[in-house]
Amino acid sequence: MTEEFEKQEAGNVEETPSEGQAAQEQEHLEESNDTNDSNESAEISEVNELNEADVNQSENGFEQGEQQQEQQEPQEPSQEITTESVIEAILFASDEPLSAERLVNISQFNGGVKQVKKCIETLNQQYVESKRSFRIEEIAGGFQMMTLPDYNNWLKNMLKQRSDNKLSPAALETLAIVAYKQPIIRADIEAIRGVACGEIVRTLMYKGLVKIAGKAEILGRPLLYGTTKKFLQVFGLNDLKDLPKAEELKQPQQ
């Protein structure tokens, strides 16, 4: 009886795994888990790399599309929209004179300045033939659409000039002296007018019609005054050479 119990107990001992075997199995299980984790991490990393590659490819494609659009050469107008009508639309929408170079930049015509000027000549010829009330005039170094003087009587009934833009007779006289005698110092302006005009000169400068043109090479080096580009624009002149001559002022047109 005792021998059978001992044999059975010995068999149970043999069937029970040793501590070394259990440790090996646990280590094998941990290695298997680590391998699975590594594989999963590698898969996730690979997916992330693929996603980043797709995003970069999309961004590069978008940038290349933008560059191609920017580098696309300007096209000439279609048959319905002519070069003349484009120039006409630009000048009509502008509230200031535009130089031929600027018209080229806006319209992006391949013909350059020469083509723009030819378009303006064609447009003016069309205006004359169709008896339009306006022309494209060269003003202050640029081109601007302007109504003909024949229509001033009707336009005066519509236009109401703001009081802060009006010039007094004294200001107009001072401005005329500066325009015809420039560059001129204030002392000479006052000598011609016979009165002090410092405040009037400052007003003309504030309105952008007169500017400081330098300093005179005399004692004290007083400031010299001259007219501005805005002066040409306001009075419809392309250059100071277009100012009325003294004879024209003495005998104005009837």
Short mmCIF file of C-alpha atoms in Angstrom, two decimals:
data_model
loop_
_atom_site.label_atom_id
_atom_site.label_comp_id
_atom_site.label_asym_id
_atom_site.label_seq_id
_atom_site.Cartn_x
_atom_site.Cartn_y
_atom_site.Cartn_z
CA MET A 1 0.00 0.00 0.00
CA THR A 2 2.76 2.32 0.97
CA GLU A 3 4.77 1.40 -2.13
CA GLU A 4 1.82 2.15 -4.42
CA PHE A 5 1.34 5.58 -2.79
CA GLU A 6 5.04 6.37 -3.25
CA LYS A 7 4.94 5.34 -6.94
CA GLN A 8 1.85 7.46 -7.53
CA GLU A 9 3.45 10.45 -5.83
CA ALA A 10 6.61 9.97 -7.87
CA GLY A 11 4.53 9.95 -11.06
CA ASN A 12 2.86 13.17 -10.04
CA VAL A 13 6.24 14.75 -9.47
CA GLU A 14 7.40 13.73 -12.94
CA GLU A 15 4.23 15.16 -14.55
CA THR A 16 4.59 18.55 -12.76
CA PRO A 17 6.88 20.87 -14.81
CA SER A 18 9.98 22.08 -13.13
CA GLU A 19 10.57 25.77 -12.30
CA GLY A 20 13.19 25.96 -15.08
CA GLN A 21 10.78 24.69 -17.67
CA ALA A 22 8.10 27.16 -16.54
CA ALA A 23 10.55 30.03 -16.81
CA GLN A 24 11.55 28.95 -20.31
CA GLU A 25 7.92 28.76 -21.40
CA GLN A 26 7.22 32.20 -19.93
CA GLU A 27 10.28 33.64 -21.68
CA HIS A 28 9.20 32.05 -24.97
CA LEU A 29 5.74 33.54 -24.55
CA GLU A 30 7.17 37.01 -23.87
CA GLU A 31 9.45 36.74 -26.91
CA SER A 32 6.45 35.78 -29.02
CA ASN A 33 4.51 38.78 -27.71
CA ASP A 34 7.48 41.07 -28.36
CA THR A 35 7.73 39.76 -31.91
CA ASN A 36 4.05 40.39 -32.49
CA ASP A 37 4.35 43.88 -31.04
CA SER A 38 7.35 44.59 -33.27
CA ASN A 39 5.54 43.36 -36.34
CA GLU A 40 2.49 45.45 -35.48
CA SER A 41 4.67 48.54 -34.90
CA ALA A 42 6.42 47.94 -38.22
CA GLU A 43 3.08 47.68 -40.00
CA ILE A 44 1.82 50.89 -38.37
CA SER A 45 5.07 52.67 -39.26
CA GLU A 46 4.81 51.46 -42.86
CA VAL A 47 1.20 52.70 -43.09
CA ASN A 48 2.20 56.09 -41.69
CA GLU A 49 5.04 56.36 -44.20
CA LEU A 50 2.67 55.53 -47.03
CA ASN A 51 0.19 58.15 -45.82
CA GLU A 52 2.93 60.78 -45.55
CA ALA A 53 4.13 59.88 -49.04
CA ASP A 54 0.60 60.31 -50.39
CA VAL A 55 0.25 63.69 -48.66
CA ASN A 56 3.63 64.87 -49.95
CA GLN A 57 2.77 63.69 -53.44
CA SER A 58 -0.54 65.57 -53.29
CA GLU A 59 1.16 68.73 -52.01
CA ASN A 60 3.85 68.48 -54.69
CA GLY A 61 1.21 67.97 -57.33
CA PHE A 62 -0.70 71.01 -56.06
CA GLU A 63 2.47 73.15 -56.04
CA GLN A 64 3.41 71.98 -59.52
CA GLY A 65 -0.10 72.82 -60.71
CA GLU A 66 0.21 76.32 -59.24
CA GLN A 67 3.64 76.80 -60.82
CA GLN A 68 2.35 75.66 -64.19
CA GLN A 69 -0.57 78.05 -63.87
CA GLU A 70 1.76 80.93 -62.96
CA GLN A 71 4.17 80.10 -65.77
CA GLN A 72 1.38 79.84 -68.30
CA GLU A 73 1.93 82.36 -71.02
CA PRO A 74 -0.73 85.07 -71.45
CA GLN A 75 -3.18 84.40 -74.21
CA GLU A 76 -4.35 86.87 -76.77
CA PRO A 77 -8.02 87.91 -76.59
CA SER A 78 -10.58 85.87 -78.47
CA GLN A 79 -12.51 87.06 -81.50
CA GLU A 80 -15.33 88.32 -79.28
CA ILE A 81 -12.93 90.23 -76.99
CA THR A 82 -10.41 92.28 -78.95
CA THR A 83 -7.21 93.89 -77.75
CA GLU A 84 -8.84 97.30 -78.22
CA SER A 85 -11.82 96.37 -76.06
CA VAL A 86 -9.51 95.12 -73.28
CA ILE A 87 -7.55 98.39 -73.24
CA GLU A 88 -10.81 100.33 -73.35
CA ALA A 89 -12.21 98.40 -70.36
CA ILE A 90 -9.05 98.95 -68.30
CA LEU A 91 -8.97 102.69 -68.97
CA PHE A 92 -12.70 103.00 -68.35
CA ALA A 93 -12.36 101.36 -64.92
CA SER A 94 -9.29 103.38 -63.89
CA ASP A 95 -9.66 106.63 -61.97
CA GLU A 96 -6.11 107.73 -62.77
CA PRO A 97 -3.86 107.90 -65.85
CA LEU A 98 -2.14 104.62 -66.70
CA SER A 99 1.20 104.51 -68.49
CA ALA A 100 1.67 102.32 -71.55
CA GLU A 101 3.99 100.05 -69.56
CA ARG A 102 1.38 99.57 -66.86
CA LEU A 103 -1.28 98.81 -69.46
CA VAL A 104 1.02 96.12 -70.84
CA ASN A 105 1.43 94.60 -67.36
CA ILE A 106 -2.31 94.60 -66.73
CA SER A 107 -3.38 93.33 -70.15
CA GLN A 108 -0.39 90.97 -70.55
CA PHE A 109 -0.33 91.53 -74.31
CA ASN A 110 2.61 90.03 -76.14
CA GLY A 111 2.84 93.08 -78.40
CA GLY A 112 4.12 95.33 -75.61
CA VAL A 113 3.98 99.12 -75.52
CA LYS A 114 3.81 99.44 -79.29
CA GLN A 115 0.66 97.33 -79.44
CA VAL A 116 -0.98 99.26 -76.59
CA LYS A 117 -0.38 102.63 -78.26
CA LYS A 118 -1.68 101.29 -81.55
CA CYS A 119 -4.85 100.11 -79.78
CA ILE A 120 -5.34 103.58 -78.30
CA GLU A 121 -4.98 105.19 -81.73
CA THR A 122 -7.52 102.75 -83.15
CA LEU A 123 -9.95 103.43 -80.31
CA ASN A 124 -9.70 107.21 -80.72
CA GLN A 125 -10.30 106.84 -84.44
CA GLN A 126 -13.41 104.79 -83.68
CA TYR A 127 -14.59 107.45 -81.23
CA VAL A 128 -14.19 110.16 -83.87
CA GLU A 129 -16.02 108.17 -86.52
CA SER A 130 -18.88 107.33 -84.19
CA LYS A 131 -18.97 110.88 -82.75
CA ARG A 132 -18.41 109.79 -79.16
CA SER A 133 -18.28 112.37 -76.39
CA PHE A 134 -14.90 111.21 -75.04
CA ARG A 135 -11.35 110.43 -76.10
CA ILE A 136 -8.31 108.70 -74.64
CA GLU A 137 -5.91 111.51 -73.78
CA GLU A 138 -2.27 111.40 -72.70
CA ILE A 139 -2.26 112.97 -69.25
CA ALA A 140 0.56 113.22 -66.68
CA GLY A 141 2.66 110.60 -68.43
CA GLY A 142 -0.22 108.15 -68.83
CA PHE A 143 -3.48 107.58 -70.68
CA GLN A 144 -6.96 108.36 -69.39
CA MET A 145 -10.46 108.52 -70.82
CA MET A 146 -11.75 112.10 -70.76
CA THR A 147 -14.90 113.83 -71.98
CA LEU A 148 -14.63 116.48 -74.67
CA PRO A 149 -14.78 120.15 -73.61
CA ASP A 150 -17.92 120.57 -75.75
CA TYR A 151 -19.90 118.77 -73.05
CA ASN A 152 -18.71 120.81 -70.08
CA ASN A 153 -21.95 122.79 -69.78
CA TRP A 154 -23.94 119.61 -69.21
CA LEU A 155 -21.36 118.02 -66.96
CA LYS A 156 -21.25 121.08 -64.70
CA ASN A 157 -24.92 120.55 -63.97
CA MET A 158 -24.17 117.04 -62.75
CA LEU A 159 -20.87 117.43 -60.96
CA LYS A 160 -20.89 119.00 -57.53
CA GLN A 161 -17.35 119.69 -56.49
CA ARG A 162 -16.60 119.27 -52.80
CA SER A 163 -15.80 122.48 -51.00
CA ASP A 164 -12.48 121.15 -49.67
CA ASN A 165 -11.32 120.58 -53.23
CA LYS A 166 -12.11 124.09 -54.40
CA LEU A 167 -9.30 126.59 -54.74
CA SER A 168 -9.76 130.23 -53.88
CA PRO A 169 -8.72 132.91 -56.39
CA ALA A 170 -5.64 133.60 -54.25
CA ALA A 171 -4.71 129.91 -54.28
CA LEU A 172 -5.20 129.69 -58.04
CA GLU A 173 -3.02 132.76 -58.54
CA THR A 174 -0.30 131.32 -56.31
CA LEU A 175 -0.50 127.96 -58.08
CA ALA A 176 -0.19 129.67 -61.47
CA ILE A 177 2.94 131.51 -60.32
CA VAL A 178 4.51 128.27 -59.10
CA ALA A 179 3.56 126.47 -62.32
CA TYR A 180 5.07 129.08 -64.64
CA LYS A 181 8.07 130.12 -62.53
CA GLN A 182 9.12 126.81 -60.96
CA PRO A 183 11.35 126.09 -59.25
CA ILE A 184 10.67 129.19 -57.19
CA ILE A 185 11.22 130.27 -53.60
CA ARG A 186 8.40 131.61 -51.46
CA ALA A 187 9.93 135.09 -51.27
CA ASP A 188 9.69 135.42 -55.05
CA ILE A 189 6.07 134.23 -55.00
CA GLU A 190 5.24 136.86 -52.40
CA ALA A 191 7.14 139.51 -54.36
CA ILE A 192 5.00 138.78 -57.43
CA ARG A 193 1.71 138.67 -55.51
CA GLY A 194 2.57 141.49 -53.14
CA VAL A 195 1.25 139.65 -50.08
CA ALA A 196 2.37 136.86 -47.78
CA CYS A 197 1.39 133.44 -49.09
CA GLY A 198 2.94 130.93 -46.70
CA GLU A 199 -0.44 129.52 -45.66
CA ILE A 200 -1.61 129.25 -49.26
CA VAL A 201 1.55 127.36 -50.26
CA ARG A 202 0.99 124.93 -47.37
CA THR A 203 -2.62 124.42 -48.51
CA LEU A 204 -1.48 123.68 -52.06
CA MET A 205 1.04 121.19 -50.71
CA TYR A 206 -1.66 119.57 -48.56
CA LYS A 207 -3.82 119.12 -51.65
CA GLY A 208 -0.90 117.52 -53.46
CA LEU A 209 -0.61 120.20 -56.14
CA VAL A 210 2.70 121.71 -55.01
CA LYS A 211 5.83 120.01 -53.68
CA ILE A 212 9.27 120.95 -52.39
CA ALA A 213 11.60 120.79 -55.38
CA GLY A 214 14.89 121.36 -53.56
CA LYS A 215 16.84 124.24 -52.01
CA ALA A 216 18.05 127.41 -53.68
CA GLU A 217 21.82 128.00 -53.82
CA ILE A 218 21.54 131.41 -52.17
CA LEU A 219 22.02 132.77 -48.67
CA GLY A 220 19.98 130.74 -46.21
CA ARG A 221 19.21 128.10 -48.85
CA PRO A 222 15.43 128.63 -48.88
CA LEU A 223 13.11 125.93 -50.17
CA LEU A 224 12.18 125.74 -53.84
CA TYR A 225 8.63 124.88 -54.86
CA GLY A 226 7.25 123.19 -57.96
CA THR A 227 4.12 121.47 -59.18
CA THR A 228 3.35 117.76 -58.84
CA LYS A 229 2.15 115.00 -61.13
CA LYS A 230 -1.29 115.42 -59.59
CA PHE A 231 -1.27 119.04 -60.81
CA LEU A 232 -0.87 117.78 -64.38
CA GLN A 233 -3.63 115.26 -63.85
CA VAL A 234 -6.08 117.74 -62.33
CA PHE A 235 -5.59 120.30 -65.08
CA GLY A 236 -5.49 117.77 -67.92
CA LEU A 237 -1.87 118.33 -68.92
CA ASN A 238 0.63 115.77 -70.11
CA ASP A 239 3.65 118.00 -69.52
CA LEU A 240 4.45 121.48 -68.25
CA LYS A 241 5.12 122.41 -71.87
CA ASP A 242 1.37 122.09 -72.40
CA LEU A 243 0.68 125.08 -70.13
CA PRO A 244 -1.06 127.91 -72.01
CA LYS A 245 1.33 130.52 -73.35
CA ALA A 246 1.16 134.11 -72.18
CA GLU A 247 -0.37 135.17 -75.50
CA GLU A 248 -3.13 132.60 -75.09
CA LEU A 249 -3.92 133.90 -71.62
CA LYS A 250 -4.13 137.48 -72.85
CA GLN A 251 -6.44 136.50 -75.69
CA PRO A 252 -8.61 133.64 -74.47
CA GLN A 253 -10.69 131.76 -76.98
CA GLN A 254 -14.23 133.01 -77.34
#
